[in-house]
Amino acid sequence: MVIVMKQSTTEKQIEVVIKKLVSQGFDVHRSTGVEHTILGAVGAQVVDTRDYELLDGVKEVHRITEPYKLASRAFRPEGSIIEIDGVKIGGEEVIIMAGPCTVESYEQCDIIAERIKAAGAKIMRGGAFKPRTSPYSFQGLGVEGLKLIRKAADKHGLLVISEIMESGQLPLAEDYIDIMQVGTRNMQNYGLLRDVGRTDTPVLLKRGMSATLSDLLLAAEYIMSAGNHRVILCERGIRTFEMHTRSTLDISAIPVIHQLSHLPIIVDPSHAVGIRDKVAPLARAAVAAGADGLLIEAHHDPDNALCDGAQSLKLEQFDKLMEELRLIAGAVGRSIAEASVRVAG
Ligand code: PEP
Ligand code: MN
């Protein structure tokens, strides 16, 4: 149930409503929007909504019929903007996150960070803990990798997104990571979801490769119901019968998630298609369809990358794509940060 308080409501009136909800066994999540305070009441109880409509200061009461409550659009109809050090995800600006699949060395991070920053990216990606399909593949540099990406990102004024695979890695986030990524393979690792939900660090939750959008939103609900409401969703392609691409990018997920949920949704075209020269068309389509951001693999020497080189853009391809994305964003009422140096060609 969602209770929208009137603009003129007093703190005392809000407290009365919260007290009543708690006495009826609800968990209450308070959210202060631009205009209204909204109380999300989560619980199995069926109550007469009129009991709340009659309370002083209450504007309206809605039942949320979806199984996800805190993630549903009704909980925050105006949409959520997740702000991290001045970078706003879910607002008018389309936020670009880019970088290598995996951290390999400081020099690698430094070269890539400089270029993506100049092209207009705001956030650097790079895995230190890698969820590899084979246990014999490179598993990432671990904490050392986090230190390297942090240092390069700080030098060039970028935020860091990196994957957390186990709850034991969570304390590292505080020192090195601005956005914790929960990967496709862990989308239904409910223990991990609850544990990231107990932190204050924003979370990028990737759609499981066989997950429905309801599954994705219920996974977000695990994180939010544990207290952390700063969740960004990510469509990264799903498993279908199509074999020409690594996964199938579900473009329709973007407008459907925007309808169902107030959470921002970004797109990872790199893992979706898995082929370098197909990444740009999908990235352009995602921005045209309303994505709030993109997560793109880019590498200064992709042919020799330790992981996912075949789907990583060369840096000059990334520069060119950013120019194209800027035009598309403008055409759909959005924007992308300007490049700080003029890109040749
Ligand atoms: C990644 O982004 O590094 C990654 C492993 O992606 P996914 O979880 O989507 O496979
Ligand atoms: Mn990768």
Short mmCIF file of C-alpha atoms and ligand atoms in Angstrom, two decimals, residues 101 125 127 130-131 163 181-185 206 209 236 246 268 271 295 297, ligand 1:
data_model
loop_
_atom_site.label_atom_id
_atom_site.label_comp_id
_atom_site.label_asym_id
_atom_site.label_seq_id
_atom_site.Cartn_x
_atom_site.Cartn_y
_atom_site.Cartn_z
CA CYS A 101 35.79 -6.04 -18.95
CA ARG A 125 33.71 0.07 -15.32
CA GLY A 127 35.85 -6.06 -12.98
CA LYS A 130 35.16 -11.88 -12.43
CA PRO A 131 32.30 -14.37 -12.68
CA GLU A 163 31.21 -6.27 -9.52
CA GLN A 181 27.45 -4.38 -9.69
CA VAL A 182 25.47 -7.55 -9.05
CA GLY A 183 25.99 -9.63 -12.18
CA THR A 184 23.55 -11.64 -14.23
CA ARG A 185 24.59 -14.90 -12.57
CA LYS A 206 21.83 -6.89 -13.91
CA MET A 209 20.02 -14.18 -18.39
CA ARG A 236 22.15 -7.02 -20.55
CA ARG A 246 25.93 -13.95 -27.36
CA ASP A 268 24.76 -3.16 -21.45
CA HIS A 271 27.41 -8.47 -23.05
CA LEU A 295 27.46 0.20 -19.67
CA GLU A 297 33.16 -2.38 -22.66
C1 PEP B 1 30.31 -7.71 -16.50
O1 PEP B 1 29.65 -6.68 -16.75
O2 PEP B 1 31.50 -7.67 -16.21
C2 PEP B 1 29.63 -9.03 -16.53
C3 PEP B 1 30.26 -10.13 -16.14
O3 PEP B 1 28.39 -8.96 -17.02
P1 PEP B 1 27.16 -9.99 -16.87
O4 PEP B 1 26.96 -10.23 -15.41
O5 PEP B 1 26.04 -9.25 -17.53
O6 PEP B 1 27.54 -11.23 -17.64
#
